[in-house]
Coordinates of C-alpha atoms in Angstrom, one line a residue:
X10 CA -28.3 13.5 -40.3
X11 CA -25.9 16.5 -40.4
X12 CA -23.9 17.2 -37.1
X13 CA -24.6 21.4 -37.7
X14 CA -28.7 20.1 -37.3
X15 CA -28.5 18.0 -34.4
X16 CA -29.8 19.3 -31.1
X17 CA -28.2 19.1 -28.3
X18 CA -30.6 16.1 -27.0
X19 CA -29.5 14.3 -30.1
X20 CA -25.9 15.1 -29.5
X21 CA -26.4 13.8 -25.9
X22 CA -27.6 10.9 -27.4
X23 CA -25.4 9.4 -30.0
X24 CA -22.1 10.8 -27.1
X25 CA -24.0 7.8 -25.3
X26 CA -25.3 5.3 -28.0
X27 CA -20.7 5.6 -29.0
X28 CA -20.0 4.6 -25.4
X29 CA -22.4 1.7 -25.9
X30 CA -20.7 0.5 -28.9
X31 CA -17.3 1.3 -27.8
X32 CA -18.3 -1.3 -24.6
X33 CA -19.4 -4.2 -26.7
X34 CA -16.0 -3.5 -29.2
X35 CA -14.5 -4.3 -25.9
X36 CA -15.8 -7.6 -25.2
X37 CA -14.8 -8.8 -28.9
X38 CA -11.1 -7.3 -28.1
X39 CA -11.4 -9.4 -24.7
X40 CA -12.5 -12.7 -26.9
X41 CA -9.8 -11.8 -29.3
X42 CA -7.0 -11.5 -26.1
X43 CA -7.9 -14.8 -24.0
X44 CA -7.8 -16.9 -27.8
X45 CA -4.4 -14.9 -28.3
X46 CA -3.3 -15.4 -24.6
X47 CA -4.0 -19.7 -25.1
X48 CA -2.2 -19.3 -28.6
X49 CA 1.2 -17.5 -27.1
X50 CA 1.5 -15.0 -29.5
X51 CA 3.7 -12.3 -27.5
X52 CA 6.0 -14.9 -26.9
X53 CA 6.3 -15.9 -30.6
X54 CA 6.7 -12.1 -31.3
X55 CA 9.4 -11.9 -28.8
X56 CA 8.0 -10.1 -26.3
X57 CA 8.1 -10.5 -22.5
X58 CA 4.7 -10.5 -21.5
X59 CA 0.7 -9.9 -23.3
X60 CA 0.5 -6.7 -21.8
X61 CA 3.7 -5.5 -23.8
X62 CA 2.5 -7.0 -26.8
X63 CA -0.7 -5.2 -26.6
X64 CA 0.4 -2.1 -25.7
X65 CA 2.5 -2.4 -29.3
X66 CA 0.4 -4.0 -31.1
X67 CA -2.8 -1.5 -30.6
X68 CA -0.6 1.4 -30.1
X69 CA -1.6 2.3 -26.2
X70 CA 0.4 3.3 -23.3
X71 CA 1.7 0.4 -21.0
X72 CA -0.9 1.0 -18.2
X73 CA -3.6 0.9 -20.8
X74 CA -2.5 -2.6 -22.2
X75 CA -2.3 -3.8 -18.5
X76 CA -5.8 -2.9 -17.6
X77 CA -7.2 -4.3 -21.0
X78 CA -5.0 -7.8 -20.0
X79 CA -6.2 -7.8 -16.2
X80 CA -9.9 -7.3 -17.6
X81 CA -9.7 -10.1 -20.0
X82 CA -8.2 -12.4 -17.3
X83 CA -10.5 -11.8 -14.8
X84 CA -13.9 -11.9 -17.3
X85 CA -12.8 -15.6 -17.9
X86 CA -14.2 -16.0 -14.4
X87 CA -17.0 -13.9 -14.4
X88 CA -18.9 -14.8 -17.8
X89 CA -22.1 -12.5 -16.6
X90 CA -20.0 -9.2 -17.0
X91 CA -18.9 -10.1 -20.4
X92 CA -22.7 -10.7 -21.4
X93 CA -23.5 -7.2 -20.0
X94 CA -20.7 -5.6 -21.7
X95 CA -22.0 -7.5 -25.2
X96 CA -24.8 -6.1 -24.7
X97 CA -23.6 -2.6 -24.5
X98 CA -25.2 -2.0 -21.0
X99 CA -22.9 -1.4 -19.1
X100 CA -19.3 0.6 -19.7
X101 CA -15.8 -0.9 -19.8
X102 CA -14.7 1.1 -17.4
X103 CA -17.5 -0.3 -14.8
X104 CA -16.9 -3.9 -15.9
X105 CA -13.4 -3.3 -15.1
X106 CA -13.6 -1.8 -11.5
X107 CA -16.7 -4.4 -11.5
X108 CA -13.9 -7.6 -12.2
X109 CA -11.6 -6.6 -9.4
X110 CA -14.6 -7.7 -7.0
X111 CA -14.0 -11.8 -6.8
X112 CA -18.1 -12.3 -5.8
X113 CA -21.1 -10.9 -7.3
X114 CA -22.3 -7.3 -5.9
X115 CA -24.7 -6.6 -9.0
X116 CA -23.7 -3.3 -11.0
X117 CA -23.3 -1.2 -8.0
X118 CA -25.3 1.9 -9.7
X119 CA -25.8 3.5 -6.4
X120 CA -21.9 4.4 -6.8
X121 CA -19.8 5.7 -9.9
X122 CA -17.0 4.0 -11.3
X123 CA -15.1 5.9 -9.1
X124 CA -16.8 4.8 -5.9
X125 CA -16.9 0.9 -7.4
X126 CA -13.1 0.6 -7.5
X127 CA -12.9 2.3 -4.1
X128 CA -15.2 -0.3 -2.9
X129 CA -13.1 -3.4 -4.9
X130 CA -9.8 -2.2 -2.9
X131 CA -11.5 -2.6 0.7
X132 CA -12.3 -5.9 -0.4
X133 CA -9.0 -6.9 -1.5
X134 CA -7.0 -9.3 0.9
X135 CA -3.5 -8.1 2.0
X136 CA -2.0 -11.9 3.5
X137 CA 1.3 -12.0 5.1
X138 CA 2.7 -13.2 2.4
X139 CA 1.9 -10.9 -0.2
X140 CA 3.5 -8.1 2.1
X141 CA 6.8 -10.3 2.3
X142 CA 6.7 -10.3 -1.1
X143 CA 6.4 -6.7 -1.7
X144 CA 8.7 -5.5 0.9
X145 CA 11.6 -8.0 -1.0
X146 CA 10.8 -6.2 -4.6
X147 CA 11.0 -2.6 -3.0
X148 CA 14.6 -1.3 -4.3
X149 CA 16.5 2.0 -4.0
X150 CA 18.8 3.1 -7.5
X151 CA 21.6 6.1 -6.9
X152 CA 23.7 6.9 -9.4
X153 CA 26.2 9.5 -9.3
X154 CA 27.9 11.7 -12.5
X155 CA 31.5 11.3 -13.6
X156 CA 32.7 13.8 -10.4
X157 CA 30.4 12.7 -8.3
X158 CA 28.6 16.5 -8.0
X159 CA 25.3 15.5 -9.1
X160 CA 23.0 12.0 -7.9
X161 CA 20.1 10.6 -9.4
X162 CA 17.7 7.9 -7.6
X163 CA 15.0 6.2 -8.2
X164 CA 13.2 3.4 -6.7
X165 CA 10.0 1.7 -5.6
X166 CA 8.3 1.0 -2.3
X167 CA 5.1 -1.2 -1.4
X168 CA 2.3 0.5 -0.6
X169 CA 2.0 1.8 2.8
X170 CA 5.2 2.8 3.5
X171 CA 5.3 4.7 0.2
X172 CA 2.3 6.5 1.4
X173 CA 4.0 7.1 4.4
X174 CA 7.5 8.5 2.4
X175 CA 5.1 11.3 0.5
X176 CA 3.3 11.8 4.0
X177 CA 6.7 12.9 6.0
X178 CA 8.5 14.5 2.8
X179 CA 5.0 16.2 2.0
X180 CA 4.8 17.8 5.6
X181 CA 8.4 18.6 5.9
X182 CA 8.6 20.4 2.6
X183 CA 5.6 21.9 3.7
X184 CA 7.4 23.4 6.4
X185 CA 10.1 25.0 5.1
X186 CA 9.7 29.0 5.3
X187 CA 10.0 31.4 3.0
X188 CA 13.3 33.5 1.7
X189 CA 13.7 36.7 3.7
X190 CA 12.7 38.4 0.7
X191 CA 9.1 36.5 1.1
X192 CA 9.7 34.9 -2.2
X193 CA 9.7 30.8 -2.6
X194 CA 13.3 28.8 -2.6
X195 CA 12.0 26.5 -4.9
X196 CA 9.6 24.4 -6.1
X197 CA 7.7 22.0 -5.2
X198 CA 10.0 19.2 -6.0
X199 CA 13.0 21.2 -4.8
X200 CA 11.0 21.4 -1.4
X201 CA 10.5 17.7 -1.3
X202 CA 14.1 16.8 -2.4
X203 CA 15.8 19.4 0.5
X204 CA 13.1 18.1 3.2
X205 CA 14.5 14.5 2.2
X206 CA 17.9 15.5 3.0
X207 CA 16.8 18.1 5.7
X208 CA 16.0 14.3 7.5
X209 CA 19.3 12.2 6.4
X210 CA 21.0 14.8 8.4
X211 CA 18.6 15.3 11.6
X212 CA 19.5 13.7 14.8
X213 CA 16.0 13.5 15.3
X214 CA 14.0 12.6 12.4
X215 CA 10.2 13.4 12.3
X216 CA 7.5 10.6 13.6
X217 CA 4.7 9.8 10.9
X218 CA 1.6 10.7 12.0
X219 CA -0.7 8.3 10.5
X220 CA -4.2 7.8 10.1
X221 CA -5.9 4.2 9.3
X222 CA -9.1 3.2 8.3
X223 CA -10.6 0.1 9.6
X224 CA -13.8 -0.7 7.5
X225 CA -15.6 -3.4 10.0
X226 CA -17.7 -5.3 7.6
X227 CA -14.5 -6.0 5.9
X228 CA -12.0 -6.2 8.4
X229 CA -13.8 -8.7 10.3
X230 CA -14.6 -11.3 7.9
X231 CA -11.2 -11.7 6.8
X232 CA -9.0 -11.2 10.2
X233 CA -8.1 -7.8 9.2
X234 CA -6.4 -8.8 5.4
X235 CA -9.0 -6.3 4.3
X236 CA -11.1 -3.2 4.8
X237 CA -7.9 -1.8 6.7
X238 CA -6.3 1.3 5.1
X239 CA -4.4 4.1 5.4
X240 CA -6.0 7.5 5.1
X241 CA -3.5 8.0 2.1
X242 CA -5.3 5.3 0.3
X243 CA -3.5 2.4 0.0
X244 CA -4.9 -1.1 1.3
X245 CA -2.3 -1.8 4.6
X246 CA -2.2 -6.4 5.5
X247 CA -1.5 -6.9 8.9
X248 CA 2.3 -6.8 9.2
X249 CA 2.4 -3.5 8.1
X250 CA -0.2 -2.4 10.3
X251 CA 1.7 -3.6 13.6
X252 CA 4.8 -1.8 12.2
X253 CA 2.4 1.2 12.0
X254 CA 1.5 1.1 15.3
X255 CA 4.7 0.2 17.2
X256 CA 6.6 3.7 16.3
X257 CA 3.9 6.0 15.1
X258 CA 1.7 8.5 15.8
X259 CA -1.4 6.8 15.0
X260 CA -5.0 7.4 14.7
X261 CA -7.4 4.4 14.0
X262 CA -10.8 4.8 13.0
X263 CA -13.5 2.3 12.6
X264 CA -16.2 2.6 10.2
X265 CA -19.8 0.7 10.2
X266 CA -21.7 -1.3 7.9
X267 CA -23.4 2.3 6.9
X268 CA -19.9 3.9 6.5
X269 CA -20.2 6.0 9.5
X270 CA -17.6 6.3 12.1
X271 CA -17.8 4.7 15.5
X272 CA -17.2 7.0 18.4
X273 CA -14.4 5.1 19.7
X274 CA -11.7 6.4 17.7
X275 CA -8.4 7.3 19.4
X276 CA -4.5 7.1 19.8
X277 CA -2.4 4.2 19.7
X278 CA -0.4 4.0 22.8
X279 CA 3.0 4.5 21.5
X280 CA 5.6 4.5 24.8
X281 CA 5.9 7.7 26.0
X282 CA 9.3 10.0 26.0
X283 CA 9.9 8.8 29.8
X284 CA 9.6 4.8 29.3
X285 CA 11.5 5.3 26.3
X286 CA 14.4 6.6 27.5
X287 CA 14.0 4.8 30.2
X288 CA 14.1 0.9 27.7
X289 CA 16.5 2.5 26.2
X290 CA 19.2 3.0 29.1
X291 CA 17.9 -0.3 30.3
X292 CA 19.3 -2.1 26.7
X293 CA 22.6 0.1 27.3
X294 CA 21.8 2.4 24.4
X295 CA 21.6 -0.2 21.6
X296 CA 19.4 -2.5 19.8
X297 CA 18.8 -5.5 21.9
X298 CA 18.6 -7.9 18.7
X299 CA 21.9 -10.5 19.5
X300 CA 24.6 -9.4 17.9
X301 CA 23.5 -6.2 16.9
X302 CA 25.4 -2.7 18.6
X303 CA 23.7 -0.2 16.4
X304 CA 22.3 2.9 18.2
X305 CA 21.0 4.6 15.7
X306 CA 17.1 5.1 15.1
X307 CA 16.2 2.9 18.1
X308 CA 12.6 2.4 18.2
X309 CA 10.4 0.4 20.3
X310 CA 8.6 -3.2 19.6
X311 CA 5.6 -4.2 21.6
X312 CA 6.2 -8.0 22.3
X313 CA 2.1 -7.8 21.8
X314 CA 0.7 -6.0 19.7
X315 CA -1.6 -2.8 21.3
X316 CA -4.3 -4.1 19.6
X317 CA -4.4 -7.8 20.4
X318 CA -3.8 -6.9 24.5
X319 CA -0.6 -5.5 24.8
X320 CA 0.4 -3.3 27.3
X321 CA 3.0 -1.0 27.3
X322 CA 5.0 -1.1 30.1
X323 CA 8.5 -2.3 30.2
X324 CA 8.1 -6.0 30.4
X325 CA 6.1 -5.8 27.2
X326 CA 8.6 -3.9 25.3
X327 CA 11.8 -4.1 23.9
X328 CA 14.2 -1.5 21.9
X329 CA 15.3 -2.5 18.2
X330 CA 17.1 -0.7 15.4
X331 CA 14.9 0.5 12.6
X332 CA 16.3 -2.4 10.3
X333 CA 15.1 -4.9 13.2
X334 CA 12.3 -3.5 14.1
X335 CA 10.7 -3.1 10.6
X336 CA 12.4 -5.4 8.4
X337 CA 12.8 -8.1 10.0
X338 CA 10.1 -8.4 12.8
X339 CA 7.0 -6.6 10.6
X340 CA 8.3 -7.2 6.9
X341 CA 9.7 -10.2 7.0
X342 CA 7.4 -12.0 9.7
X343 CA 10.7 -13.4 11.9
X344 CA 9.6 -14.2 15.2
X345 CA 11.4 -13.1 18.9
X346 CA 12.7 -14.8 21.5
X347 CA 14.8 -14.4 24.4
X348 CA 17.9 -15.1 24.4
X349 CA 20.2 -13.9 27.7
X350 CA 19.8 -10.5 29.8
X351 CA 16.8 -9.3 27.5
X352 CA 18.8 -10.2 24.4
X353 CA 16.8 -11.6 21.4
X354 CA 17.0 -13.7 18.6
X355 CA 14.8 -14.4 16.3
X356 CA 12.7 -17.4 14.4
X357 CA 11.9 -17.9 10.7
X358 CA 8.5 -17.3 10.0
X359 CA 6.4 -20.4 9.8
X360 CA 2.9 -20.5 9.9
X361 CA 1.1 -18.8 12.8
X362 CA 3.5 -17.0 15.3
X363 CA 3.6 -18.9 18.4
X364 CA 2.8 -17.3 22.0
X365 CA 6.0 -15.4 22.6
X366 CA 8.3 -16.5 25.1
X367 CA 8.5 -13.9 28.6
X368 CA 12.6 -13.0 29.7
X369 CA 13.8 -14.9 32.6

């Protein structure tokens, strides 16, 4: 039939009857990739990995590649979506966010693809180790021109303290007035790049103000590895989250089964200016971490965390520099201890934390 007599029914039509056949072309490629995988061919063509091969091989952008590869891998697990997307049933795109859920939840039609993958990420478990790993790979690149009057950096960060990065820089730019004139001083990036050195050179830099998401069915089945997520998006593991709410401003919310918020939503209790100051004099101005004088960015660690029963009063708390405080106590998982006069030391992770020892 000629495409100038078509109606727009029949149009409609064959746009879906394509989609269909475009699905069950995928399963073949997916057959095609696993039997390629087992056979090591990017390796014998010299490249690093299958999703490099692919994305060279079929001509598609690197992120395209990777989804196909993750797909394939996954469907060797879950032999009922490839069947549906054989049959042309169901799209790619659906089996995909579909594949990223480890247990069977049917097709999910009551939500768009959309909705699928955003369901697939609260189920995903953040464990400690996982967010050791992530912290270790973030990195930081500056590289300055031949005078040294121009830098360039670039980088990556895990998750949720990326989120957190674009929160602060987003707000700070935000906040940066207009020219006398009225007119803008720059874009957006210039905003964002001038509110990053607008804090490098503040005595006082700005406290995130962070919302998380705690989805209960979840959270609880899995001791708070998943459902728990920052209002950014990203999924946030349990370290993380305590790092979260020992120096932030932080709002946790707690949604039900039927995705409705629970009333008891409120503020973490962060120490006030007062008792801050007051720990802070008390540790003579300086992180109390042995062997550590720093007095910069001094924040403060609840010995419990707020939400497993800590208090905040000063026998619960003790001051640490940003490096020990989030590095190495929430990032890295090492464990306090007294040491002498409210000085502390600290244990290698191992296993589950023991009950942490009270000063003398």
């Amino acid at each position: 039939m000629r495409d100038e007599v078509l109606s727009v029914d029949q149009r409609e039509q064959r746009l879906v009857a394509s989609e269909r056949m475009i699905a069950r072309l995928r399963e073949v490629q997916m057959r095609d990739l696993a039997e390629l995988d087992v056979a090591q061919v990017a390796t014998g063509d010299g490249s690093r990995s299958l999703s490099e091969w692919v994305a060279g091989r079929l001509d598609m952008s690197v992120d395209s590649a990777k989804s196909l590869v993750r797909t394939m891998r996954r469907l060797l697990d879950r032999p009922d979506l490839s069947g549906l997307l054989a049959e042309g049933s169901v799209s790619f795109d659906r089996v995909e966010a579909l594949s990223r859920i480890p247990e069977d939840v049917g097709l999910m039609e009551w939500a768009d693809v959309a909705g699928v993958r955003r369901e697939a990420s609260l189920r995903v478990r953040v464990t400690a180790e996982d967010e050791y790993r992530t912290a270790r790979d973030r990195f930081l690149v500056l590289q300055p021109n031949l005078d040294v009057s121009w830098w360039r950096l670039w980088g990556g960060l895990d998750g949720p303290f990326g989120s957190l990065m674009d929160k602060v820089l987003s707000e700070a730019a935000d906040a940066i007035p207009a020219l006398p004139d009225g007119s803008s001083p720059g874009d957006a990036g210039w905003k964002r790049a001038t509110a990053l050195v607008e804090i490098l050179t503040s005595d006082d830099p700005p406290l995130a103000n962070v919302t998380v998401i705690v989805d209960t069915e979840h959270a609880a089945g899995t001791n708070g590895e998943a459902g728990v997520y920052l209002e950014a998006g990203p999924n946030v593991g349990r370290e993380a989250l305590q790092g979260i709410l020992c120096d932030a401003d932080t709002q946790v919310l707690a949604r039900d089964q039927d995705g409705r918020f629970m009333d008891y939503g409120r503020r973490q209790r962060t120490a006030p200016p007062a008792l801050k100051r007051a720990l802070i004099h008390a540790a003579h101005g300086q992180c109390q971490a042995d062997g550590c004088d720093s007095r910069r960015r001094l924040q403060i660690h609840h010995l419990v965390p707020w939400s497993q029963g800590g208090e905040t009063n000063q026998t619960e708390l003790v001051v640490l520099c940003w490096f020990h405080h989030q590095v190495v106590v929430h990032q890295r998982g090492f464990q306090i201890y007294f040491h002498h006069q409210r000085r502390v030391r600290f244990h290698r992770p191992q296993g589950r934390p023991p009950d942490l020892p009270r000063p003398s």
